[in-house]
C-alpha positions as a LaTeX table, in Angstrom:
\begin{tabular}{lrrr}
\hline
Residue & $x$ (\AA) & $y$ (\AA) & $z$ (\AA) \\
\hline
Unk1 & $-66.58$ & $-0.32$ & 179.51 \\
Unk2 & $-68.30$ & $-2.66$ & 181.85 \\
Unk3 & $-68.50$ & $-6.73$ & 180.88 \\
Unk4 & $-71.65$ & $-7.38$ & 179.33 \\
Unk5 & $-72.15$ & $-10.21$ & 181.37 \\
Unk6 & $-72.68$ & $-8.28$ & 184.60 \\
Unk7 & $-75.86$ & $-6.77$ & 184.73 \\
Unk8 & $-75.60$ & $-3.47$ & 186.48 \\
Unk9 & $-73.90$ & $-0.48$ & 186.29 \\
Unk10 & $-73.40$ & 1.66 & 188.94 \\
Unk11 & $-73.37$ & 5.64 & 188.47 \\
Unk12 & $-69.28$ & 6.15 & 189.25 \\
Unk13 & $-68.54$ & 3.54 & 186.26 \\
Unk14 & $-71.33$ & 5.48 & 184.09 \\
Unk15 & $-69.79$ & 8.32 & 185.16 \\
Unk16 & $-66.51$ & 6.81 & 183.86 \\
Unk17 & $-67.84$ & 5.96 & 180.28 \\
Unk18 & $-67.07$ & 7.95 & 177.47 \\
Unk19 & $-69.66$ & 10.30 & 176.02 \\
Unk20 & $-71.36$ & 9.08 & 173.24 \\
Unk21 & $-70.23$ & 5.38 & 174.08 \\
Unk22 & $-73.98$ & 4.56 & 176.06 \\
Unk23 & $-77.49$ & 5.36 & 175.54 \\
Unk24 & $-79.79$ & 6.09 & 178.57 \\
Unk25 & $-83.08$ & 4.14 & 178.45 \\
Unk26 & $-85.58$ & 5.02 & 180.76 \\
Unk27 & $-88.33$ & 1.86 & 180.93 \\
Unk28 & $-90.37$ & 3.33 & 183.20 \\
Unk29 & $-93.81$ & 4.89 & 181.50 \\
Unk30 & $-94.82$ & 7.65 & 179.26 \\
Unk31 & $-96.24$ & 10.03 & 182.46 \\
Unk32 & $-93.04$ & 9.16 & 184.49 \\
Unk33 & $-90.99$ & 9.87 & 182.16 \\
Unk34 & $-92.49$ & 13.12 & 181.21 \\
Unk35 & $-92.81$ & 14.11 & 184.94 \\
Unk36 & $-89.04$ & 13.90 & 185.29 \\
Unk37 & $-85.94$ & 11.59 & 183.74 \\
Unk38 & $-82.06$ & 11.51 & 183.44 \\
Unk39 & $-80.49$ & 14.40 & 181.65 \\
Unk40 & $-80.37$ & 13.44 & 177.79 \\
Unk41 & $-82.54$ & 9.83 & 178.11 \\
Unk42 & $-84.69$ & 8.83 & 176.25 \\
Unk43 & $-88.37$ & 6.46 & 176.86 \\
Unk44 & $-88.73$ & 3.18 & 175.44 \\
Unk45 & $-90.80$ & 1.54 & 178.37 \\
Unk46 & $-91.00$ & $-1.51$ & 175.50 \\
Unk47 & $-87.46$ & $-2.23$ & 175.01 \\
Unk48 & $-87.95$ & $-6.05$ & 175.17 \\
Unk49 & $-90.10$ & $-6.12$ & 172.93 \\
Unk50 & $-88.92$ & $-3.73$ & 170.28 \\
Unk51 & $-86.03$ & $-6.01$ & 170.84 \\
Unk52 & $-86.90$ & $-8.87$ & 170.06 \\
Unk53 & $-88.82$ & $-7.83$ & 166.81 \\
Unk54 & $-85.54$ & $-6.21$ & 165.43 \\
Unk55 & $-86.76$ & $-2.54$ & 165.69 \\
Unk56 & $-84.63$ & $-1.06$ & 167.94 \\
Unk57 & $-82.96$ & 2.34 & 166.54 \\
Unk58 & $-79.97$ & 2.60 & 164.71 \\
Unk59 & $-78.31$ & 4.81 & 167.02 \\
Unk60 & $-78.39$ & 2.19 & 169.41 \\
Unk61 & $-76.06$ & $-0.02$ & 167.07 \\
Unk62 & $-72.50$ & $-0.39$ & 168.90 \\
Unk63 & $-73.41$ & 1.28 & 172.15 \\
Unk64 & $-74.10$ & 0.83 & 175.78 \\
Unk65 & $-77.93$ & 0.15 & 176.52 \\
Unk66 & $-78.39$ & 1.58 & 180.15 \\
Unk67 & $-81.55$ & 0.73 & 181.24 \\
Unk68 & $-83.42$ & 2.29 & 184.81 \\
Unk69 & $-86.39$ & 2.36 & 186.89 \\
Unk70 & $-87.45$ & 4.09 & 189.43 \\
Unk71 & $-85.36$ & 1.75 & 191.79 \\
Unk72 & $-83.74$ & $-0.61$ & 189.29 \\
Unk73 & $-85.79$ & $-4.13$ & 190.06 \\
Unk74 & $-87.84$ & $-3.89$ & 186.47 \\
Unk75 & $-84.89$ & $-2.34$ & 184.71 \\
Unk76 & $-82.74$ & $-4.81$ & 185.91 \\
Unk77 & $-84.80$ & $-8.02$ & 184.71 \\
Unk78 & $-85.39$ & $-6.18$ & 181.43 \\
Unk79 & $-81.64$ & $-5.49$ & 181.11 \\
Unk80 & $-80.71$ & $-9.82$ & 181.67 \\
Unk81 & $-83.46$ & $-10.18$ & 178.63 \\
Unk82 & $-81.83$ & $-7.88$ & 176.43 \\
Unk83 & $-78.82$ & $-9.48$ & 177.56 \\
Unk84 & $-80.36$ & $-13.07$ & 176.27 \\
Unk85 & $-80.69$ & $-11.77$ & 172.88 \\
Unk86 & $-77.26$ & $-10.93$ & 172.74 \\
Unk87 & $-77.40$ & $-7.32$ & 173.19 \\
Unk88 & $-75.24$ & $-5.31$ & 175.37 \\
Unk89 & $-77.38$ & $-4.02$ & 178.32 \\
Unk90 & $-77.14$ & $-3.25$ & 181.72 \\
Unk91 & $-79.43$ & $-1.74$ & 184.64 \\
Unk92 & $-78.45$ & 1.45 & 186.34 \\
Unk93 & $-77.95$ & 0.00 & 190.02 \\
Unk94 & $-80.45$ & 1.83 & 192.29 \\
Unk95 & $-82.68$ & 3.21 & 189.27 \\
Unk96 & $-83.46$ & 7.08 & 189.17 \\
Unk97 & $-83.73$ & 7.09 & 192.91 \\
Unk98 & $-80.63$ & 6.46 & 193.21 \\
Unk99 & $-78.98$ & 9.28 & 190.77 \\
Unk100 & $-81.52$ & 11.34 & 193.02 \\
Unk101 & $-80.22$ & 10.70 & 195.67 \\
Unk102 & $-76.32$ & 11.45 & 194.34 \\
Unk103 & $-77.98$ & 14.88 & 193.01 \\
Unk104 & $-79.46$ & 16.19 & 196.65 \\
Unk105 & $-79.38$ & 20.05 & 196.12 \\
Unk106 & $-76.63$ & 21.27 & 198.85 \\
Unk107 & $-77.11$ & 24.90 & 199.01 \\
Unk108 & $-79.45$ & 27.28 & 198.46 \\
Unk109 & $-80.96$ & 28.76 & 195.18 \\
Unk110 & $-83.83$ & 30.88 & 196.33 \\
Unk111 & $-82.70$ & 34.24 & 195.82 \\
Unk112 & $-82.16$ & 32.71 & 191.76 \\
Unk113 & $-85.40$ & 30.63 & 191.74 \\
Unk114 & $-86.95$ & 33.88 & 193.27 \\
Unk115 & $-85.34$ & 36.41 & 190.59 \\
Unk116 & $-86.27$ & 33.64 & 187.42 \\
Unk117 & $-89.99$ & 33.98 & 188.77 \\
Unk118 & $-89.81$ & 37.83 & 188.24 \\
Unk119 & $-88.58$ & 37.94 & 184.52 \\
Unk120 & $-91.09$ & 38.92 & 181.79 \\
Unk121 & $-91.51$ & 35.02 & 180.71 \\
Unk122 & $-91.76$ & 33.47 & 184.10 \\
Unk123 & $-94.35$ & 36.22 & 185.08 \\
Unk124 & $-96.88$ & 35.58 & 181.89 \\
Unk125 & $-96.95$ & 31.81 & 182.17 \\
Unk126 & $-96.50$ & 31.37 & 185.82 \\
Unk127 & $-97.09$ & 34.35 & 188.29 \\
Unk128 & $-99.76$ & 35.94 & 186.17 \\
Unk129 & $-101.68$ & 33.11 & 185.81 \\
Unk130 & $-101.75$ & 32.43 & 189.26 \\
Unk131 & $-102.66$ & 36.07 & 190.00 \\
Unk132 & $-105.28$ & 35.87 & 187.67 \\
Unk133 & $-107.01$ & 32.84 & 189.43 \\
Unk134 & $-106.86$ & 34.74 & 192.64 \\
Unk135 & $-108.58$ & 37.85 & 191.54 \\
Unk136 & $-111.27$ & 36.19 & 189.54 \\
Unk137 & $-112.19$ & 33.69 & 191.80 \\
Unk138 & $-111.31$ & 35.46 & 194.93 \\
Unk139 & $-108.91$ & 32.98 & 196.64 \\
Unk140 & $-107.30$ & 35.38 & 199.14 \\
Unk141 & $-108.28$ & 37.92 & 201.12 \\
Unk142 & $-106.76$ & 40.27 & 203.92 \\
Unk143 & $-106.05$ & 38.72 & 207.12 \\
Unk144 & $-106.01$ & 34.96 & 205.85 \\
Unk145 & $-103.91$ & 32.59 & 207.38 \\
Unk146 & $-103.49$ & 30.06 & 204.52 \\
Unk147 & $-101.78$ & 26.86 & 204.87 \\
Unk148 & $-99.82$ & 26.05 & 201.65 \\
Unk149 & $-100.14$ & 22.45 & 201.06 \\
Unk150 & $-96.61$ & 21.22 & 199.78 \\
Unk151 & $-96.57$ & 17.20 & 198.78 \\
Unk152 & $-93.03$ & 17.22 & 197.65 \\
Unk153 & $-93.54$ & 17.39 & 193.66 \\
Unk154 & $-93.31$ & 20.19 & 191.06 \\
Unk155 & $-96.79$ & 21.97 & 191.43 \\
Unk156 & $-96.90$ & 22.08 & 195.05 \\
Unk157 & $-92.93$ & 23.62 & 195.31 \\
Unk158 & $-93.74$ & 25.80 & 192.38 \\
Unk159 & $-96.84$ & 27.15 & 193.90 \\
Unk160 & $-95.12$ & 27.64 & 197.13 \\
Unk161 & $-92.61$ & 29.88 & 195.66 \\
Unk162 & $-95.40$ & 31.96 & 193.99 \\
Unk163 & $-97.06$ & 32.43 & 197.22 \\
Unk164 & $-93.73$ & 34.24 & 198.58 \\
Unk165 & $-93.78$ & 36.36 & 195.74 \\
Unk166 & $-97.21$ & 37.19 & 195.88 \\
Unk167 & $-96.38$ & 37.83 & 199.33 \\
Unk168 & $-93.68$ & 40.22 & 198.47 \\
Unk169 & $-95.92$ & 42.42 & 196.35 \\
Unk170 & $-98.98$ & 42.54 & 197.60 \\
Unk171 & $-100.26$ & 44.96 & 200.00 \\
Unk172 & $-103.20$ & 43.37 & 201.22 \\
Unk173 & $-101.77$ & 41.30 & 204.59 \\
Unk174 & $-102.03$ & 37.75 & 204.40 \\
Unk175 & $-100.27$ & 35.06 & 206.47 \\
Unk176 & $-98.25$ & 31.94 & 205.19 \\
Unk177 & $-97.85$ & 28.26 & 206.96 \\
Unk178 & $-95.64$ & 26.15 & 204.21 \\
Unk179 & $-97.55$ & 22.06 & 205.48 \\
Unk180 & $-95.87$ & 19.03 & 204.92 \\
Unk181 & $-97.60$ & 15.97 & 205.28 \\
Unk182 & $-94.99$ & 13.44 & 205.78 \\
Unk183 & $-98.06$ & 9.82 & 205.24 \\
Unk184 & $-95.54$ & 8.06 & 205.52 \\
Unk185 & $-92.42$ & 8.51 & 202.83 \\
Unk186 & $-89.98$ & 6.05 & 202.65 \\
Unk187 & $-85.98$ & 8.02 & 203.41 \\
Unk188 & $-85.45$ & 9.36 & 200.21 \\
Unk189 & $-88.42$ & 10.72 & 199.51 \\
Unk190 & $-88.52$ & 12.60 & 202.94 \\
Unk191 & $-84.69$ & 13.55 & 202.56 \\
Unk192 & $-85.72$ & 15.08 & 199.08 \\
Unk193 & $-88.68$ & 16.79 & 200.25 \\
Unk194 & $-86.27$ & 18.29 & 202.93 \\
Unk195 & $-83.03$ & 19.41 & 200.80 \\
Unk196 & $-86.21$ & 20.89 & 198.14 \\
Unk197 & $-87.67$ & 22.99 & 200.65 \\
Unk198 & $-84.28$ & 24.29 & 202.21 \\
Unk199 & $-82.94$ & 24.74 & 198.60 \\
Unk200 & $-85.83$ & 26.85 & 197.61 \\
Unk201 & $-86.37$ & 28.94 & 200.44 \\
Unk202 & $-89.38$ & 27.61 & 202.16 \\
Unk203 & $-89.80$ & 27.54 & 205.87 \\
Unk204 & $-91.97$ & 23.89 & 206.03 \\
Unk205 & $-93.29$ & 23.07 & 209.22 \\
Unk206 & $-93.21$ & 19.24 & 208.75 \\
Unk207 & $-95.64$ & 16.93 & 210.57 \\
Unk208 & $-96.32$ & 13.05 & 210.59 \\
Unk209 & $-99.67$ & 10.68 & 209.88 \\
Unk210 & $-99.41$ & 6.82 & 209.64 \\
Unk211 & $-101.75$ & 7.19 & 206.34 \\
Unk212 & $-99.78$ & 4.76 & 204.37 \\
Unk213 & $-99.70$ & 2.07 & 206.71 \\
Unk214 & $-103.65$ & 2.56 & 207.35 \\
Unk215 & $-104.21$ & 2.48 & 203.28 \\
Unk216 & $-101.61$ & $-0.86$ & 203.28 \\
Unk217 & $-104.37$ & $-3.06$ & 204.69 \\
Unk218 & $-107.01$ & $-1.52$ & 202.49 \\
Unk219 & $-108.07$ & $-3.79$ & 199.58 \\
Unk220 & $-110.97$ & $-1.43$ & 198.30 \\
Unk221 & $-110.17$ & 1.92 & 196.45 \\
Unk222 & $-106.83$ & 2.44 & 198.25 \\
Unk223 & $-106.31$ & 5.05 & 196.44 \\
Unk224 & $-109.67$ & 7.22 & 196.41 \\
Unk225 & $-109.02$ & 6.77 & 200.94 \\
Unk226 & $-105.62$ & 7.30 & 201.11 \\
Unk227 & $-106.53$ & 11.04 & 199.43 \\
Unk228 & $-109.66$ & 11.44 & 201.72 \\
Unk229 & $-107.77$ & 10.35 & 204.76 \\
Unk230 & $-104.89$ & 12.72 & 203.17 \\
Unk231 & $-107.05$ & 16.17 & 203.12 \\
Unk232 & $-108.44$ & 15.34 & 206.64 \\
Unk233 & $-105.37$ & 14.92 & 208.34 \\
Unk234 & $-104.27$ & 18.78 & 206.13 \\
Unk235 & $-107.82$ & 20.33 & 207.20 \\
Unk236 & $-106.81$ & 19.48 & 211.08 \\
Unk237 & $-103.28$ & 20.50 & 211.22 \\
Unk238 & $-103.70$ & 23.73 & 209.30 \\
Unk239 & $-107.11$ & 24.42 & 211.79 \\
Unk240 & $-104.36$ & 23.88 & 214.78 \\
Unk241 & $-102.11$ & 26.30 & 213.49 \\
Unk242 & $-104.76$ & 28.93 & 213.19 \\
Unk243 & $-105.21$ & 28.64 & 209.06 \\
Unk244 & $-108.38$ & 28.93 & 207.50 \\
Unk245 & $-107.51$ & 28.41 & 204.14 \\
Unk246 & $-105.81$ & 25.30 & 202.58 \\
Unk247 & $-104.17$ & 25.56 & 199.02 \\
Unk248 & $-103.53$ & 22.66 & 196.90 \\
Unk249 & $-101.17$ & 22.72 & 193.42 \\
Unk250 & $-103.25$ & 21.20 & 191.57 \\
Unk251 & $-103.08$ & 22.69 & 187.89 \\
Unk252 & $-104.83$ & 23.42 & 184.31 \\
Unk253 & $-104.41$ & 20.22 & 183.13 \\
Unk254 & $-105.88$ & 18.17 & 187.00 \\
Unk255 & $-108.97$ & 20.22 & 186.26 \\
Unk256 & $-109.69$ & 19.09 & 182.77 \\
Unk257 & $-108.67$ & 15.66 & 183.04 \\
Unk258 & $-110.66$ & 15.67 & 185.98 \\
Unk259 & $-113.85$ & 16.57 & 184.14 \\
Unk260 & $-113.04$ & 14.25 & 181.67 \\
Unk261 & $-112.51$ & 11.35 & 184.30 \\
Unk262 & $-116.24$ & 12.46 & 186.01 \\
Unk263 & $-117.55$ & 11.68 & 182.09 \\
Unk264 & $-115.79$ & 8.78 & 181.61 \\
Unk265 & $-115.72$ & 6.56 & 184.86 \\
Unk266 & $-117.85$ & 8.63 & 186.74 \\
Unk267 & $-121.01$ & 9.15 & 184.17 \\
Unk268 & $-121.39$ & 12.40 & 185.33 \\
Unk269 & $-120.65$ & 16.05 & 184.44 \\
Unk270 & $-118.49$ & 18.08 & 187.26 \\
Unk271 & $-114.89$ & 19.53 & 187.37 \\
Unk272 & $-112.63$ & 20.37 & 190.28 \\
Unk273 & $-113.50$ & 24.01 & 191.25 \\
Unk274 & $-111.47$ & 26.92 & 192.15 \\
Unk275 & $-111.78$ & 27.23 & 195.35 \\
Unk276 & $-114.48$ & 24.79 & 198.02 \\
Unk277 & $-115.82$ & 25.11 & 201.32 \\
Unk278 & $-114.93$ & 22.49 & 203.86 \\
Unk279 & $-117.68$ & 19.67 & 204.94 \\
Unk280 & $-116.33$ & 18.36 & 207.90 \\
Unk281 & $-114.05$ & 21.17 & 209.20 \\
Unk282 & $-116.52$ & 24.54 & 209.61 \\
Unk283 & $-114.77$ & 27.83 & 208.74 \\
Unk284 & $-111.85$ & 25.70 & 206.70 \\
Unk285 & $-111.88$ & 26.63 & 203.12 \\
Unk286 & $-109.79$ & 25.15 & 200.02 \\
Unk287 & $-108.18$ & 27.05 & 197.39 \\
Unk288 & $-106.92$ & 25.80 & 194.06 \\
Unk289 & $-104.33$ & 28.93 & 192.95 \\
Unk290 & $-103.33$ & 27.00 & 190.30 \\
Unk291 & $-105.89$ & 26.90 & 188.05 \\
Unk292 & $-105.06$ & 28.39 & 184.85 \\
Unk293 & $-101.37$ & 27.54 & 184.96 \\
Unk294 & $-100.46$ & 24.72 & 182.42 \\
Unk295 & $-97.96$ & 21.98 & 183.68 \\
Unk296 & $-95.56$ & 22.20 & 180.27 \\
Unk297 & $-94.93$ & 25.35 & 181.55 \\
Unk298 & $-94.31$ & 24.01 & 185.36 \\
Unk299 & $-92.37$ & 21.46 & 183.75 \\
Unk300 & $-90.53$ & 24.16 & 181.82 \\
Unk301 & $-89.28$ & 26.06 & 185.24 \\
Unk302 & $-88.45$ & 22.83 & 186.76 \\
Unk303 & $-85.88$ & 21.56 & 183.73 \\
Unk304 & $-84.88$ & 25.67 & 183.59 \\
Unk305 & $-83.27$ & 25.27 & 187.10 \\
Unk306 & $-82.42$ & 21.41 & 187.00 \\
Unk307 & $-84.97$ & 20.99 & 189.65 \\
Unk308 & $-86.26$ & 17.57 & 190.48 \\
Unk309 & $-88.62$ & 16.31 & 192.72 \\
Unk310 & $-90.75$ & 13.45 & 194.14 \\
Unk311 & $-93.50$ & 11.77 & 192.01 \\
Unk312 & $-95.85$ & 9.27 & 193.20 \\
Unk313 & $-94.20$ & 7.97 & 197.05 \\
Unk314 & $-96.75$ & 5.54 & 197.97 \\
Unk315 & $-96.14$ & 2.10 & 198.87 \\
Unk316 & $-98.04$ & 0.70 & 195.86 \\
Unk317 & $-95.99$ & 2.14 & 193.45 \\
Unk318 & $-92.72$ & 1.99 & 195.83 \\
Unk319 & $-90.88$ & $-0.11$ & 194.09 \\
Unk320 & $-91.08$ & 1.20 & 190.84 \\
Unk321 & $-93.80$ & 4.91 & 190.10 \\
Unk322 & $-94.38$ & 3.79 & 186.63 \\
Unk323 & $-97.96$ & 3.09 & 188.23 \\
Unk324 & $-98.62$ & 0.06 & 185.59 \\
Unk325 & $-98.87$ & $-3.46$ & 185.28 \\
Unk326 & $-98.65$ & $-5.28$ & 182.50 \\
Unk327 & $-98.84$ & $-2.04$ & 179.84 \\
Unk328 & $-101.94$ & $-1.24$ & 181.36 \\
Unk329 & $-102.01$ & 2.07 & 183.26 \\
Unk330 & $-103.04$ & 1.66 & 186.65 \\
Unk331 & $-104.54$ & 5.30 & 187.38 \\
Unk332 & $-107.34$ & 6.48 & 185.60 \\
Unk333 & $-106.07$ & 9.63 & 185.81 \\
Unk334 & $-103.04$ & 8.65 & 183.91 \\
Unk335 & $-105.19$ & 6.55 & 181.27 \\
Unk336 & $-107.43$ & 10.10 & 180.80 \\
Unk337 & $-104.05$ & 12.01 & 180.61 \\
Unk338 & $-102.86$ & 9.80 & 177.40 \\
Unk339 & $-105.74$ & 10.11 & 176.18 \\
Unk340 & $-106.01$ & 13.89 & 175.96 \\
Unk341 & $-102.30$ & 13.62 & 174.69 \\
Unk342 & $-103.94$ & 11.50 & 172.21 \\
Unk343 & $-106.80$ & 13.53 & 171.44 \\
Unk344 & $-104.48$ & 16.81 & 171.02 \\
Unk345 & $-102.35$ & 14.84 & 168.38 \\
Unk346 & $-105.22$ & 15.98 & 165.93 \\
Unk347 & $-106.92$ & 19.14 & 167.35 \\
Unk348 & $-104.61$ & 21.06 & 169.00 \\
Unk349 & $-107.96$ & 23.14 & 170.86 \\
Unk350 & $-108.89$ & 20.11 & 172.89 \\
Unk351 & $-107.74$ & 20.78 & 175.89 \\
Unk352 & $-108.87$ & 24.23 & 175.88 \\
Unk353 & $-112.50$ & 22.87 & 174.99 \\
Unk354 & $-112.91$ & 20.80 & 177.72 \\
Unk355 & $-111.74$ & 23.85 & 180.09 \\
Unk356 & $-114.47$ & 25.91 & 178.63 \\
Unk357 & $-116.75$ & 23.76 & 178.05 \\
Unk358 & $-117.68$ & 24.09 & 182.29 \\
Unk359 & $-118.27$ & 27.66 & 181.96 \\
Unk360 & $-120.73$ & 26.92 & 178.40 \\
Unk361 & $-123.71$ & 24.96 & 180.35 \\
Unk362 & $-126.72$ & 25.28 & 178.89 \\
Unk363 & $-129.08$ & 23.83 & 180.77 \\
Unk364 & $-131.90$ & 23.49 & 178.52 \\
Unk365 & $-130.08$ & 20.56 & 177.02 \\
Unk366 & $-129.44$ & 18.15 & 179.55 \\
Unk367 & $-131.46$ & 15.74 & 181.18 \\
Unk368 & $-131.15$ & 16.89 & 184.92 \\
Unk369 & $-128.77$ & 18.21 & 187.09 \\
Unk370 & $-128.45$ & 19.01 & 190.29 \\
Unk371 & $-128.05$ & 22.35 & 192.29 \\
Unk372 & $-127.44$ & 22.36 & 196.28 \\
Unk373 & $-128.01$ & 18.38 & 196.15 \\
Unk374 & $-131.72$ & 18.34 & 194.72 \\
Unk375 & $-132.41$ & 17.00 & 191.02 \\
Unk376 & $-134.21$ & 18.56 & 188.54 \\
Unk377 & $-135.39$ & 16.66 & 185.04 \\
Unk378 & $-135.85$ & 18.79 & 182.22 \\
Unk379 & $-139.27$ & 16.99 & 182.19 \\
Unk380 & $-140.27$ & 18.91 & 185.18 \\
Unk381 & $-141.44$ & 21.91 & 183.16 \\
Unk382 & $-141.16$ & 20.64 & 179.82 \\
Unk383 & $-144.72$ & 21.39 & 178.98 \\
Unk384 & $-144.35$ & 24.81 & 179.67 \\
Unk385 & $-140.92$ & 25.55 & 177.92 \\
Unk386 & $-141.14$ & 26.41 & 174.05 \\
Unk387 & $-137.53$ & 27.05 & 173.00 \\
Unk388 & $-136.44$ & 30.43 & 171.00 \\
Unk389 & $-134.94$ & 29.82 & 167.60 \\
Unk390 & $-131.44$ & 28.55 & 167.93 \\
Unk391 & $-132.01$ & 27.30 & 171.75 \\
Unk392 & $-132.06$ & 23.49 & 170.67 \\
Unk393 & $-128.46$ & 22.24 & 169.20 \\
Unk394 & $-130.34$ & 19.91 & 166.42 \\
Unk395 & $-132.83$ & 22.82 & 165.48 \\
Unk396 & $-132.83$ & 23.58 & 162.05 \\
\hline
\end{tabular}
């Protein structure tokens, strides 16, 4: 075992350390963590201070505390103040990039991935779904060209391998162009993106923006441009290589934390629809085939297979994606997301009532909405409108 006094721990002397002799500790936050870890560690983002109160687990009595980041900086200053209370800790040198980095797939696993995706269980929670979302909301037709969006993570691999399959089964001729957007990844993430794609069987045609280092002198909603600037730069490549259709991975759960982020911080009422028609690039349309698959059961293919891929790879959250400062979450897409883990603690529906909550409008009680960009106020015609019995909510 390492001395205690040294501070980090690099993965051949882990690797060297008897089983059952360390615990893994992954300090990063709650979303990170869930979105992909170490084999068999566990989350305690508030070592330090569990610490330092005296409520640190049992199990941890007599062991190892290995502690990681994403790259190993925060890990590695929480590690020297677990080390100041006498406890022995160290930080994994390089942080879960790092062990990524030792894990790089080498060979390929398509025709496996491929034969998973075609198995009764696979095919209710993943393939069907997606079917499903292409039928009802008419996401591909014959003679498409449609340019699958791939970002690197879980969704957009996962949908790319669905497209292949849907490819392989349907009649109806449609073309495939597998886009990466490389904005500006640092070397591992591109190297990952790479050894993913070649792993899974996906011909990417890779091309290059300097998005990141336009969004790096950007001190207004960095964030909210660098995905404008992101879709633009998609909409043109995938117009030069003769697609008129762009499809995104983003899931079940995007769209209803998306409505509930429109409520919350947006005080309005809108969700992220199936499928849109282009603004700015005539004839380009985007498709969400997605949209009714849940991401504990993406998660659930990815940890089948040992899969892992990139998270968040921009430069803000470079050092270390746990995309929080202070115990604050950064993202308000991450804040919504805990908060619908929250919510589902005690009704286990909620996330299914916020899906269908978009297709239960009525529109005889709200104050206005809008249709094709013109308001209307239920004032308008109030004078002539006599609701039936049951029509108001509060009638009784």
């Amino acid at each position: 075992m390492p001395d205690h006094k040294d501070p980090i721990i690099t993965l051949d002397a882990l690797s060297d350390l008897p089983q059952g002799s360390y615990v893994l500790i992954d300090v990063r936050d709650a979303i990170s963590f869930d979105y992909d870890t170490l084999p068999g560690a566990v989350s305690m983002p508030d070592i330090v201070e569990k610490a330092r109160s005296g409520s640190l687990p049992e199990a941890f009595a007599g062991k190892l505390l290995v502690l990681f980041c994403m790259r190993g900086f925060e890990s590695l200053e929480a590690a020297e103040a677990l080390q100041a209370l006498g406890l022995h800790a160290v930080s994994l040198e390089d942080g879960f990039s790092g062990w990524i980095r030792a894990h790089l797939p080498q060979e390929s696993r398509a025709e496996e991935i491929e034969k998973d995706l075609r198995t009764k269980a696979s095919r209710k929670k993943l393939f069907s779904r997606f079917t499903r979302a292409i039928r009802e909301f008419d996401l591909v037709s014959e003679g498409d060209r449609i340019a699958v969006c791939i970002s690197g993570g879980k969704d957009s691999m996962l949908m790319a391998k669905l497209f292949q399959e849907l490819k392989r089964c349907r009649k109806a001729p449609f073309e495939l162009v597998f886009l990466v957007m490389d904005p500006g990844y640092n070397e591992l993430n591109r190297l990952v993106i790479e050894r993913n794609t070649a792993m899974l069987g996906i011909p990417a045609v890779f091309f290059e923006t300097p998005i990141f280092d336009a969004v790096d002198q950007m001190s207004d909603k960095p964030c909210f441009m660098c995905a404008r600037m992101r879709r633009g730069y998609l909409y043109r490549k995938a117009r030069e290589l003769g697609c008129n259709k762009i499809a995104l991975g983003h899931h079940f759960d995007d769209v209803i934390e998306t409505i509930l982020m429109a409520m919350l911080w947006g005080g309005q009422v809108q969700t992220m629809m199936p499928k849109v028609h282009s603004r700015n690039c005539e004839g380009m349309e985007l498709i969400r085939p997605m949209y009714y698959i849940r991401e504990e059961d993406i998660k659930a293919w990815r940890d089948e297979h040992g899969l892992h891929f990139i998270q968040c790879a921009c430069h803000f959250t470079d050092t270390c994606s746990s995309c929080r400062e202070d115990g604050v979450p950064v993202s308000k897409r991450m804040e919504t997301k805990l908060l619908i883990r929250r919510l589902k603690e005690t009704n286990p529906y909620v996330e299914a009532n916020i899906f269908n909550s978009m297709q239960h409008v009525d529109l005889n009680s709200v104050l206005s909405y809008k249709l094709h960009g013109i308001s209307h106020e239920f004032a308008d015609n109030y004078a002539e409108y006599i609701p039936l019995p049951g029509e108001d909510p509060l009638d009784e």
